[in-house]
């Protein structure tokens, strides 16, 4: 294939901003992973205690699906941390150690959860980072 200096579909394809399309495709992938996770886990439980566990399990399974497909799973990790899920569980779900999971997603997830740099994380984030270094 020969690239041309004249405008055409290839030049447009290479020059068109894709940020909005990337965000849209990523959000669609996350929604589909969540839907698949719900289908795999089966019906929602009826008791409050079981429902809480089921919701966490759906989030973990959706993360596993996203991670396995190669989709950027940072949003899922942030959600898991907000649910109080530990780095141990996140690492197990990703097939890695808790240290490796923390190294990969720790700083970016803290940047989202502590968006003003005050040291106060949003949500009930698990307090399991004391022995983990970035």
Short mmCIF file of C-alpha atoms in Angstrom, two decimals:
data_model
loop_
_atom_site.label_atom_id
_atom_site.label_comp_id
_atom_site.label_asym_id
_atom_site.label_seq_id
_atom_site.Cartn_x
_atom_site.Cartn_y
_atom_site.Cartn_z
CA UNK A 1 0.00 0.00 0.00
CA UNK A 2 1.32 3.42 -0.91
CA UNK A 3 0.71 6.35 1.39
CA UNK A 4 -0.15 9.55 -0.37
CA UNK A 5 0.50 13.09 0.70
CA UNK A 6 -2.90 14.10 -0.65
CA UNK A 7 -5.90 14.00 1.66
CA UNK A 8 -7.89 10.80 1.58
CA UNK A 9 -9.35 8.14 3.86
CA UNK A 10 -5.96 6.96 5.15
CA UNK A 11 -4.84 10.51 5.96
CA UNK A 12 -8.16 11.07 7.73
CA UNK A 13 -7.81 7.78 9.62
CA UNK A 14 -4.35 8.73 10.81
CA UNK A 15 -5.23 12.31 11.78
CA UNK A 16 -8.69 11.94 13.34
CA UNK A 17 -8.74 12.38 17.14
CA UNK A 18 -9.88 9.13 18.77
CA UNK A 19 -10.05 10.02 22.49
CA UNK A 20 -13.86 10.07 22.62
CA UNK A 21 -14.12 6.84 20.62
CA UNK A 22 -11.60 5.14 22.92
CA UNK A 23 -13.57 6.19 26.02
CA UNK A 24 -16.80 4.99 24.44
CA UNK A 25 -15.34 1.61 23.41
CA UNK A 26 -13.77 1.14 26.84
CA UNK A 27 -17.06 1.93 28.59
CA UNK A 28 -18.90 -0.50 26.30
CA UNK A 29 -16.36 -3.22 27.11
CA UNK A 30 -16.76 -2.60 30.85
CA UNK A 31 -20.57 -2.77 30.57
CA UNK A 32 -20.35 -6.02 28.64
CA UNK A 33 -17.89 -7.53 31.15
CA UNK A 34 -20.27 -6.58 33.97
CA UNK A 35 -23.22 -8.10 32.11
CA UNK A 36 -21.29 -11.31 31.44
CA UNK A 37 -20.22 -11.48 35.09
CA UNK A 38 -23.83 -11.19 36.25
CA UNK A 39 -24.88 -13.94 33.83
CA UNK A 40 -22.07 -16.22 35.01
CA UNK A 41 -22.87 -15.75 38.71
CA UNK A 42 -26.56 -16.34 38.26
CA UNK A 43 -29.56 -14.73 39.92
CA UNK A 44 -29.19 -12.09 42.59
CA UNK A 45 -29.62 -13.43 46.11
CA UNK A 46 -32.59 -12.24 48.11
CA UNK A 47 -31.00 -11.69 51.52
CA UNK A 48 -29.09 -8.49 52.25
CA UNK A 49 -25.94 -10.27 53.49
CA UNK A 50 -25.75 -12.52 50.42
CA UNK A 51 -26.53 -9.61 48.10
CA UNK A 52 -23.50 -7.62 49.32
CA UNK A 53 -21.20 -10.61 48.68
CA UNK A 54 -22.79 -11.17 45.28
CA UNK A 55 -22.17 -7.55 44.25
CA UNK A 56 -18.49 -7.80 45.20
CA UNK A 57 -18.22 -11.13 43.36
CA UNK A 58 -19.75 -9.55 40.22
CA UNK A 59 -17.21 -6.73 40.38
CA UNK A 60 -14.31 -9.17 40.80
CA UNK A 61 -15.52 -11.39 37.96
CA UNK A 62 -16.08 -8.38 35.66
CA UNK A 63 -12.52 -7.27 36.45
CA UNK A 64 -11.22 -10.74 35.57
CA UNK A 65 -13.06 -10.60 32.24
CA UNK A 66 -11.79 -7.10 31.41
CA UNK A 67 -8.24 -7.97 32.40
CA UNK A 68 -8.29 -11.20 30.36
CA UNK A 69 -9.46 -9.34 27.24
CA UNK A 70 -6.63 -6.84 27.50
CA UNK A 71 -8.93 -3.89 28.19
CA UNK A 72 -7.50 -1.25 30.51
CA UNK A 73 -9.01 -2.43 33.79
CA UNK A 74 -8.13 0.63 35.89
CA UNK A 75 -11.80 1.62 36.24
CA UNK A 76 -12.60 -1.86 37.51
CA UNK A 77 -9.71 -1.71 39.99
CA UNK A 78 -10.90 1.67 41.27
CA UNK A 79 -14.38 0.20 41.71
CA UNK A 80 -12.99 -2.82 43.54
CA UNK A 81 -10.96 -0.63 45.88
CA UNK A 82 -14.08 1.48 46.58
CA UNK A 83 -15.90 -1.75 47.50
CA UNK A 84 -13.08 -2.42 49.99
CA UNK A 85 -11.50 -5.25 47.98
CA UNK A 86 -7.88 -5.93 48.98
CA UNK A 87 -4.82 -6.01 46.75
CA UNK A 88 -4.56 -9.71 47.60
CA UNK A 89 -7.94 -10.40 45.97
CA UNK A 90 -7.25 -8.09 43.03
CA UNK A 91 -3.91 -9.81 42.46
CA UNK A 92 -5.49 -13.27 42.62
CA UNK A 93 -8.18 -12.19 40.15
CA UNK A 94 -5.49 -10.92 37.76
CA UNK A 95 -3.28 -13.99 38.20
CA UNK A 96 -0.49 -12.10 39.93
CA UNK A 97 0.77 -11.31 43.43
CA UNK A 98 -0.74 -8.56 45.52
CA UNK A 99 2.56 -6.67 45.19
CA UNK A 100 2.43 -6.92 41.38
CA UNK A 101 -1.21 -5.76 41.35
CA UNK A 102 -0.34 -2.84 43.62
CA UNK A 103 2.66 -1.93 41.48
CA UNK A 104 0.52 -1.97 38.33
CA UNK A 105 -2.63 -0.22 39.58
CA UNK A 106 -1.80 1.29 43.00
CA UNK A 107 -0.67 4.78 42.00
CA UNK A 108 -3.20 5.26 39.18
CA UNK A 109 -6.10 4.09 41.36
CA UNK A 110 -5.00 6.36 44.23
CA UNK A 111 -4.83 9.25 41.74
CA UNK A 112 -8.51 8.66 40.94
CA UNK A 113 -9.64 7.97 44.51
CA UNK A 114 -7.63 10.88 45.96
CA UNK A 115 -8.15 13.33 43.13
CA UNK A 116 -7.24 16.41 45.20
CA UNK A 117 -4.05 14.96 46.71
CA UNK A 118 -5.33 15.38 50.25
CA UNK A 119 -4.51 11.83 51.32
CA UNK A 120 -8.21 11.09 51.79
CA UNK A 121 -9.40 8.28 49.57
CA UNK A 122 -13.00 8.15 48.39
CA UNK A 123 -15.15 5.25 49.54
CA UNK A 124 -14.38 2.40 51.92
CA UNK A 125 -10.97 1.61 50.44
CA UNK A 126 -9.25 -1.38 52.03
CA UNK A 127 -6.40 -0.28 54.31
CA UNK A 128 -3.87 -2.85 53.11
CA UNK A 129 -1.09 -0.76 51.56
CA UNK A 130 1.17 -0.14 54.55
CA UNK A 131 3.71 -2.81 53.56
CA UNK A 132 3.50 -2.21 49.80
CA UNK A 133 5.94 0.12 48.10
CA UNK A 134 5.31 1.90 44.79
#
